[in-house]
Coordinates of C-alpha atoms in Angstrom, one line a residue:
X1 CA 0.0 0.0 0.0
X2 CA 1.0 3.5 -0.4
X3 CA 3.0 5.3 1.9
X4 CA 0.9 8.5 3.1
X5 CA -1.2 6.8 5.2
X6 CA -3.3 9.7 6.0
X7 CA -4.7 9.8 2.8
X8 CA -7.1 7.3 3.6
X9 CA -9.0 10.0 6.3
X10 CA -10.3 11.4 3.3
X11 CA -10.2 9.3 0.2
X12 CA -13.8 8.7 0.1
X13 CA -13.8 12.6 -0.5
X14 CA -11.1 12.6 -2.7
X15 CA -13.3 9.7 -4.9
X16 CA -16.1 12.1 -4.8
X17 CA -14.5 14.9 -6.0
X18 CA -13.3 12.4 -9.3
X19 CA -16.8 11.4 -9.7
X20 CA -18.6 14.8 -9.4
X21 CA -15.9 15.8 -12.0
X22 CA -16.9 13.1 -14.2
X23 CA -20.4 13.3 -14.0
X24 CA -19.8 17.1 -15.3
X25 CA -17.3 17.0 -18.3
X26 CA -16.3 20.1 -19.9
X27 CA -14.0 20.4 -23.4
X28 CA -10.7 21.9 -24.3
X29 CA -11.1 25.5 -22.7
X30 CA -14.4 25.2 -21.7
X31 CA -14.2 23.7 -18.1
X32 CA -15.7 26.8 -16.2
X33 CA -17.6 24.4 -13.8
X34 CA -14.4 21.8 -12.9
X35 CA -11.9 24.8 -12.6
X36 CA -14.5 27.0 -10.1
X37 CA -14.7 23.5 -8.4
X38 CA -10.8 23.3 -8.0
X39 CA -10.1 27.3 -6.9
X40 CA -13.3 26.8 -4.3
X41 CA -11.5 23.4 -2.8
X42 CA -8.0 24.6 -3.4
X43 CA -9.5 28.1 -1.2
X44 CA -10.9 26.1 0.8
X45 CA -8.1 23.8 1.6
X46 CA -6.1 27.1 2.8
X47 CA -3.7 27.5 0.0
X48 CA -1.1 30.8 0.0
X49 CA -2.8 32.1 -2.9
X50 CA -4.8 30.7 -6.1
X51 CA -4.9 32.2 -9.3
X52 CA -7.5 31.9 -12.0
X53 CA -7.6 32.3 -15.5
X54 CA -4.0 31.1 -16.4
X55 CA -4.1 30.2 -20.2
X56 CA -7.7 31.3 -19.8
X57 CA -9.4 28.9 -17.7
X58 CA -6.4 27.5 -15.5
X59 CA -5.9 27.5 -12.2
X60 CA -2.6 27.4 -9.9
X61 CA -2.8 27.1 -6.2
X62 CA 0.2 28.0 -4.2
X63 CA 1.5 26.1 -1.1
X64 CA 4.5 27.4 0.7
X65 CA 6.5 25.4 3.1
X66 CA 8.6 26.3 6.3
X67 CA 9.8 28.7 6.6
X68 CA 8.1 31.3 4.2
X69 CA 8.2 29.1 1.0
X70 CA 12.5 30.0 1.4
X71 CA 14.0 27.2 -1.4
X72 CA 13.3 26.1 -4.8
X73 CA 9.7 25.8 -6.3
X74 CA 8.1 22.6 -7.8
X75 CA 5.3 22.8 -10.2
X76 CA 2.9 19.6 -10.3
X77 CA 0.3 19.3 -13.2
X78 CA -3.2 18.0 -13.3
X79 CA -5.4 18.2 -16.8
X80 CA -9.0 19.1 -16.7
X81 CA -10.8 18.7 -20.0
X82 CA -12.9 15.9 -21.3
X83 CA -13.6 14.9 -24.6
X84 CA -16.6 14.9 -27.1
X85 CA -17.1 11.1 -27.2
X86 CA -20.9 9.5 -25.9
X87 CA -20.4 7.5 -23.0
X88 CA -21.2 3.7 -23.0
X89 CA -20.5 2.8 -19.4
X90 CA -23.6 2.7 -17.6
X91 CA -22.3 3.7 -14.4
X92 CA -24.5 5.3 -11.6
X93 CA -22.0 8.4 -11.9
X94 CA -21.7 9.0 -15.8
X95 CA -21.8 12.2 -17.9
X96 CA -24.6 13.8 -17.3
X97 CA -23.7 16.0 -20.6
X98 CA -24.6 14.1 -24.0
X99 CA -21.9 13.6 -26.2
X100 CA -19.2 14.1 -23.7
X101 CA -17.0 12.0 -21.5
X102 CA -13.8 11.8 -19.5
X103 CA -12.6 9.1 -21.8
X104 CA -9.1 10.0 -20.7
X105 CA -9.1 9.9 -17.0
X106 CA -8.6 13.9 -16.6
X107 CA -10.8 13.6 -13.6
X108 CA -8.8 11.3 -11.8
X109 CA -5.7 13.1 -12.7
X110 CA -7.3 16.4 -11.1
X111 CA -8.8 14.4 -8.0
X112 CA -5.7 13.1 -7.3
X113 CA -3.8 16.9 -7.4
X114 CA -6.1 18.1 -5.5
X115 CA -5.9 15.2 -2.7
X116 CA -2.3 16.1 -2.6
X117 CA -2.9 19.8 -2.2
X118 CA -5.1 19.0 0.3
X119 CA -2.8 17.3 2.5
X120 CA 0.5 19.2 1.2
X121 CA -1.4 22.6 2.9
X122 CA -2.7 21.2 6.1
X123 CA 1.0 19.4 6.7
X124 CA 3.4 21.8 4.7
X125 CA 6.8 19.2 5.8
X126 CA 8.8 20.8 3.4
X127 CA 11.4 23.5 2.7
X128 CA 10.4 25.3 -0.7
X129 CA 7.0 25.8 -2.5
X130 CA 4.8 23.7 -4.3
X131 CA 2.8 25.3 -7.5
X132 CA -0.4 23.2 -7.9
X133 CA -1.3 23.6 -12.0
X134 CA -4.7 22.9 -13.1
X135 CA -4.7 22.8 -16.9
X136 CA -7.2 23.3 -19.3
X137 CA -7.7 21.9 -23.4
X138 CA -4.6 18.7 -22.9
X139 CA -7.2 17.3 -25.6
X140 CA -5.8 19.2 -28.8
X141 CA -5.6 22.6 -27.3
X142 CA -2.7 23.0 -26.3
X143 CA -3.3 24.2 -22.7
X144 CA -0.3 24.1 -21.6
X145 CA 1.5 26.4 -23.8
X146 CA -1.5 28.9 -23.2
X147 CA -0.1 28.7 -19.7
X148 CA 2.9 29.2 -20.3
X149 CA 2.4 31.9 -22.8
X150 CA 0.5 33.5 -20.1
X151 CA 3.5 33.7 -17.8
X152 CA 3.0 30.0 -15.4
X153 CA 6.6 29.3 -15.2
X154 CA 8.1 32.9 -14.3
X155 CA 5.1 34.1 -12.8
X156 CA 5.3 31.2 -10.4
X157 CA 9.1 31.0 -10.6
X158 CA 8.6 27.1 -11.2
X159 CA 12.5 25.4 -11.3
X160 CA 11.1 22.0 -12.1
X161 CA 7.5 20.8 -13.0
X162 CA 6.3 17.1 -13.1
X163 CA 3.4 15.5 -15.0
X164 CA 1.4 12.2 -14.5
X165 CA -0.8 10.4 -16.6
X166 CA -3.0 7.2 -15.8
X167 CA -2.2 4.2 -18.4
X168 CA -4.8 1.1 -19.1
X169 CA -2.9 -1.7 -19.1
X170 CA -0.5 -1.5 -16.1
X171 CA -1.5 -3.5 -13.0
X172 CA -3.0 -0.6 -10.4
X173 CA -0.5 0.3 -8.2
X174 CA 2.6 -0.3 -10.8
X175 CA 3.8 3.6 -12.3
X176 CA 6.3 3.3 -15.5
X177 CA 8.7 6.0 -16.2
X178 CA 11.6 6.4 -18.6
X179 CA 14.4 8.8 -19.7
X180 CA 14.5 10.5 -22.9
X181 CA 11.2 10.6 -25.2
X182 CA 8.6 9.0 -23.0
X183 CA 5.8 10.4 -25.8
X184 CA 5.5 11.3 -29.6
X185 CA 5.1 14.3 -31.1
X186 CA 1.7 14.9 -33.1
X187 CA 1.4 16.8 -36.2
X188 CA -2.1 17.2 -38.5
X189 CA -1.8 17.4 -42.2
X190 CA -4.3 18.5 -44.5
X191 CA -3.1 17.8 -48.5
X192 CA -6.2 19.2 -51.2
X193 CA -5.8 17.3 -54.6
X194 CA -7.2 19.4 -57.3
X195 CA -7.9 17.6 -60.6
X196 CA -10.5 18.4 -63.4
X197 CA -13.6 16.9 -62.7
X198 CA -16.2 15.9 -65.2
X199 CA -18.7 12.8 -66.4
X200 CA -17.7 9.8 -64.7
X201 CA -18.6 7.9 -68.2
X202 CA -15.4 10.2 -69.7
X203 CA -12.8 9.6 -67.2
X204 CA -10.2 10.3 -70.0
X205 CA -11.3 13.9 -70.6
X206 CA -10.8 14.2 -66.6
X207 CA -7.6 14.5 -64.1
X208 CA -9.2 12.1 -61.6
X209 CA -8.2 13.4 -57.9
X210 CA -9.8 10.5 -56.1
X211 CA -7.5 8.1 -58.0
X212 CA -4.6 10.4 -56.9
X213 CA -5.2 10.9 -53.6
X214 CA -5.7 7.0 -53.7
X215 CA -2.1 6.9 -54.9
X216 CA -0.7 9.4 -52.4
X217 CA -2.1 7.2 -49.6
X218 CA -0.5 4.4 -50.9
X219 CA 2.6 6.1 -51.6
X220 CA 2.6 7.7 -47.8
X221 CA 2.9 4.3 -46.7
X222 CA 6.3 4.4 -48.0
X223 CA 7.9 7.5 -45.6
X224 CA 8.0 5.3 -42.4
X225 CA 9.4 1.9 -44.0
X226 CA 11.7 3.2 -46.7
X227 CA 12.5 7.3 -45.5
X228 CA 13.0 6.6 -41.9
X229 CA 15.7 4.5 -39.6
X230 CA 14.1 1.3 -39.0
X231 CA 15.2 1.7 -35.2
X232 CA 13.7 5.1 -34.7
X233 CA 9.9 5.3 -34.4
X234 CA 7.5 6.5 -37.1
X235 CA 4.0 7.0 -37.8
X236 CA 1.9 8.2 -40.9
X237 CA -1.7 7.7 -41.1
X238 CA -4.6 9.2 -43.1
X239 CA -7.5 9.2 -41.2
X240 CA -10.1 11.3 -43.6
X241 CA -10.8 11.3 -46.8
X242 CA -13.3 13.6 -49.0
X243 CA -14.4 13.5 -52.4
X244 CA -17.5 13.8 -54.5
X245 CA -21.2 14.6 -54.4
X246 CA -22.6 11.8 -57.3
X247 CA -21.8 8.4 -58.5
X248 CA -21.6 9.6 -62.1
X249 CA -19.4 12.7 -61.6
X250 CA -15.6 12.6 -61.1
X251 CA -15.4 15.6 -59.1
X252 CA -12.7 18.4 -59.0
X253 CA -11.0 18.1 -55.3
X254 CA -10.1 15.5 -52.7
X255 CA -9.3 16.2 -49.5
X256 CA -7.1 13.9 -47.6
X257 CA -5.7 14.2 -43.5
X258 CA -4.2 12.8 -40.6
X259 CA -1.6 13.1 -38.2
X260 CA 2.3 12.2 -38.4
X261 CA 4.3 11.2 -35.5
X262 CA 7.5 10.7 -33.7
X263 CA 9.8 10.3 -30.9
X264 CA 12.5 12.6 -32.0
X265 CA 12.8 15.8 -33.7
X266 CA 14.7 14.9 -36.2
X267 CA 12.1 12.3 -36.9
X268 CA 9.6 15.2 -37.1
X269 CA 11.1 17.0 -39.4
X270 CA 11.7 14.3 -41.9
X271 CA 8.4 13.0 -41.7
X272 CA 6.7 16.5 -42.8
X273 CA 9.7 16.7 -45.6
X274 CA 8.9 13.7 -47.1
X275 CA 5.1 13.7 -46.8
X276 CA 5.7 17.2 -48.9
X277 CA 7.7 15.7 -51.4
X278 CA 5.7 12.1 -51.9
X279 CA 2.0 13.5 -52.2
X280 CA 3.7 16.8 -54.2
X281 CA 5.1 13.7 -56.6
X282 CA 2.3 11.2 -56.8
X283 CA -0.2 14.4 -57.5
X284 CA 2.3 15.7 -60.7
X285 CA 2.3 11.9 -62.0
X286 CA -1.1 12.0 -62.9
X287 CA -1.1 15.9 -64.1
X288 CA -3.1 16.7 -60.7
X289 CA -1.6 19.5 -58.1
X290 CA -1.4 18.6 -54.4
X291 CA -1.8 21.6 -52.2
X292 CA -0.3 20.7 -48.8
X293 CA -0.5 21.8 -45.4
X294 CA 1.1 20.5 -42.2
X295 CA 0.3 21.8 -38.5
X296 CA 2.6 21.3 -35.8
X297 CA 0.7 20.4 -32.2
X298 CA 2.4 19.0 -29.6
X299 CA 6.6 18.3 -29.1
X300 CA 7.8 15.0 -28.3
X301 CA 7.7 15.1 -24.3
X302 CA 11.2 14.4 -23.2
X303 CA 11.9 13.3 -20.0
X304 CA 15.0 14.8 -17.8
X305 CA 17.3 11.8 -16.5
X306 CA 18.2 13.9 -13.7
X307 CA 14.5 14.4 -12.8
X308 CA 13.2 11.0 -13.7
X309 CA 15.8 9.0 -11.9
X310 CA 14.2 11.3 -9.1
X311 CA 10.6 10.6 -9.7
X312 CA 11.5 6.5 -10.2
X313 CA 13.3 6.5 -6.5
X314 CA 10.0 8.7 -5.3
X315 CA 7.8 6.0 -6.8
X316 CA 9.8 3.1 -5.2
X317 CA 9.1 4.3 -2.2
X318 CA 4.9 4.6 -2.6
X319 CA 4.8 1.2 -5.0
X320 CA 8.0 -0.9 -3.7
X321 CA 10.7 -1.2 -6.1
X322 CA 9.6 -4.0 -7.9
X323 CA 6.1 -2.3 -9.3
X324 CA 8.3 0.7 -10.9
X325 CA 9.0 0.2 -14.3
X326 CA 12.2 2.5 -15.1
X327 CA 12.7 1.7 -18.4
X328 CA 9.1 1.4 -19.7
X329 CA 8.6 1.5 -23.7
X330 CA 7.5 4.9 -25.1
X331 CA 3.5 5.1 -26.8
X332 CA 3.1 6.8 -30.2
X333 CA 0.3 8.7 -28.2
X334 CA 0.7 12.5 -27.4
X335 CA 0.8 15.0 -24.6
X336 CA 1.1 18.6 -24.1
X337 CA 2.9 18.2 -20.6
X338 CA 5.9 18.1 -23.4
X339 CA 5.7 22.5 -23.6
X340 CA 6.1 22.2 -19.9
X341 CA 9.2 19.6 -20.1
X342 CA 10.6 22.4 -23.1
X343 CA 10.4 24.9 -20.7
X344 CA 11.7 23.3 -17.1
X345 CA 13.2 20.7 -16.6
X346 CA 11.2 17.9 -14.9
X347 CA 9.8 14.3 -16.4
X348 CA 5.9 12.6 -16.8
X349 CA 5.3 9.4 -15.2
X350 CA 2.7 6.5 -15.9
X351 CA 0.1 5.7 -13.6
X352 CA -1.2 2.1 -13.6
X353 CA -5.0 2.1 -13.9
X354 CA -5.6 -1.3 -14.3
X355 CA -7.0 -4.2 -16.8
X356 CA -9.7 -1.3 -18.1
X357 CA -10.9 -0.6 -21.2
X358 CA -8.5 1.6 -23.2
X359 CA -8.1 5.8 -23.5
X360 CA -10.2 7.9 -25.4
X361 CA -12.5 4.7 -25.8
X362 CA -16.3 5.1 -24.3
X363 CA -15.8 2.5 -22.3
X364 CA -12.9 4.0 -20.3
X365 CA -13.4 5.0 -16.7
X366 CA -10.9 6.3 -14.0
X367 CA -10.1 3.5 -11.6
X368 CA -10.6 4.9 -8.0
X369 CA -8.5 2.5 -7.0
X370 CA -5.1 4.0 -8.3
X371 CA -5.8 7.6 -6.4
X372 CA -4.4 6.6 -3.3
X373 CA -1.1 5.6 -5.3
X374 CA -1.4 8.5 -7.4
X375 CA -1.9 11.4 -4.4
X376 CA 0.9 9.5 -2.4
X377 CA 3.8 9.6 -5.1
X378 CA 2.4 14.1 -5.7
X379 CA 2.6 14.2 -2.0
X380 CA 6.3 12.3 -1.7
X381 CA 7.3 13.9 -4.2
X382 CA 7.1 17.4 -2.9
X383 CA 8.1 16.3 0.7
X384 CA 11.6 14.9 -0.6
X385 CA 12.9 16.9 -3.4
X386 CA 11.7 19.9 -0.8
X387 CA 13.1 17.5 1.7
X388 CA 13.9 20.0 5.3

């Protein structure tokens, strides 16, 4: 079992909290209700100051230790936002909104910060401060940066920040960490084939753009098995494709997208460079033009070894040695924690939620279980690098 004991005086709270949170989910910036919920606990809880409408709907509740908050200042971050998928669960406690869900376990991640700022305030055994950062819009928004942009890390003077995100799959109570790229970068593409449309009967007197951007999809296939190292980590994948209003007419335009990933930069890069050049190529082979556009999201979140060997010892001591994965595999899946890792140093760990069904899926739920791990390791965490 976890090492804060104390935790367990008010878990059933703490499980409440994740529930009322998930009964009420909110999207990308839009979490008005779950951030008022977290300033009036984090308030409540008797936190040195909280601050509102960081990146537009964060929040960041300050907790200094003794004496005065005198020593360095660690930021923890919790996500907020749900996303705009129906939920199939049928539990006594699911979204009361239609068509939206924590299918991600943002309200556990937020329970759990707020468990640990609970306890971190009433006991304050530390030399330093701890920044409590309640983010908005994880889910393709790009929260973080909007905190950042809005001043989190000076403002705050943050000198190392930490992240934690629940993962189906590991055993409850097991929390996986690595150094280096722990998370792909995500980038959309949008490519527009424009042919020459005209009666499907006459496909001669036409420049079909559905059988090009048939072509380009094949031909993408190509970038991460013949452009890119087969050691290093690739992904290319259309996900969309429009075209046509009738069965007898070859229309004008296609529209292809979908998102490119990797776990290093230099990966990035070439990925976008080649996507450029293939589509641009398959288009002009068939007299068509291929108008391209690539939008850069999220970074590849990094993880600092100095940090991360930290946060592995922190979880040894709340799991037990032998349920901390140091050396866990990286996921193809994104996060914007990686804007925070750009900007501090600091590392993301895993959080072992168990044999449930998988992220973003509508069957997902939060395992209530993990919080007690998950509070303990935000709670240690602070107590030891802040160690008196």
């Amino acid at each position: 079992m976890p090492t804060v004991n104390r935790l367990s005086e008010f878990l059933p709270e703490i499980i409440e909290w994740r529930r009322d949170i998930h009964r009420h989910p909110e999207l990308l910036y839009d979490v008005d209700r779950t951030a008022g919920l977290v300033a009036e606990k984090l308030i409540g809880f008797g936190l040195d100051e909280v601050a509102t409408g960081i990146g537009r709907t964060g929040v960041v509740g300050i907790i200094h230790g003794r004496p005065n908050g005198a020593g360095p200042v660690i930021g923890l971050r919790a996500d907020m936002d749900a996303l705009p998928i129906g939920e199939a669960t049928g539990l006594g406690y699911a979204s009361a909104n239609p068509g939206l869900m924590h299918a991600c376990g943002h309200d556990g991640h937020t329970a759990m910060l707020l468990g640990a700022a609970r306890y971190l305030s009433e006991t304050r055994n530390f030399h330093g401060t701890a920044v409590m950062i309640f983010q908005p819009a994880e889910e393709g928004g790009g929260g973080a940066k909007a905190m950042i942009d809005d001043g989190l890390m000076d403002r705050f003077g943050i000198d190392e920040v930490y992240g934690m995100h629940n993962m189906p799959g590991i055993p409850v109570g097991v929390l996986a960490i690595r150094p280096g790229p722990l998370m792909a970068s995500t980038d959309d593409f949008e490519i527009e084939v424009r042919g020459r449309g005209g009666h499907a009967a006459e496909p001669h007197k036409t420049v079909d753009p559905i059988l090009v951007a048939a072509s380009i999809v094949a031909a993408l296939q190509s970038i991460a098995s013949r452009s890119v190292d087969p050691l290093e980590s690739a992904v290319v994948s259309v996900t969309r494709i429009h075209a046509g209003t009738a069965s007898n007419v070859i229309p004008d335009l296609a529209k292809l997208s979908g998102t490119i990933r990797a776990l290093r930069t230099e990966v990035r890069d070439l990925l976008e460079e080649r996507l450029k050049a293939v589509a641009t190529g398959a288009a002009t082979t068939y007299g068509a033009t291929a108008i391209i556009e690539v939008q850069r999201k999220y970074p590849v979140t990094v993880n600092h070894p100095e940090q991360t060997a930290f946060a592995s010892s922190v979880a040894a001591s709340i799991a037990g040695t032998d349920r901390v994965d140091n050396q866990t595999q990286p996921v193809m899946g994104a996060e914007d924690f990686s804007f925070m890792l750009e900007a501090r140093s600091g590392a993301m760990i895993f959080l072992g939620n168990g044999d449930t069904a998988g992220l973003h899926s509508s069957q997902y739920d939060f395992s209530d279980e993990a919080i007690p791990f998950g509070a303990s390791f935000w709670i240690k965490l602070i107590e030891d690098r802040l160690a008196a």
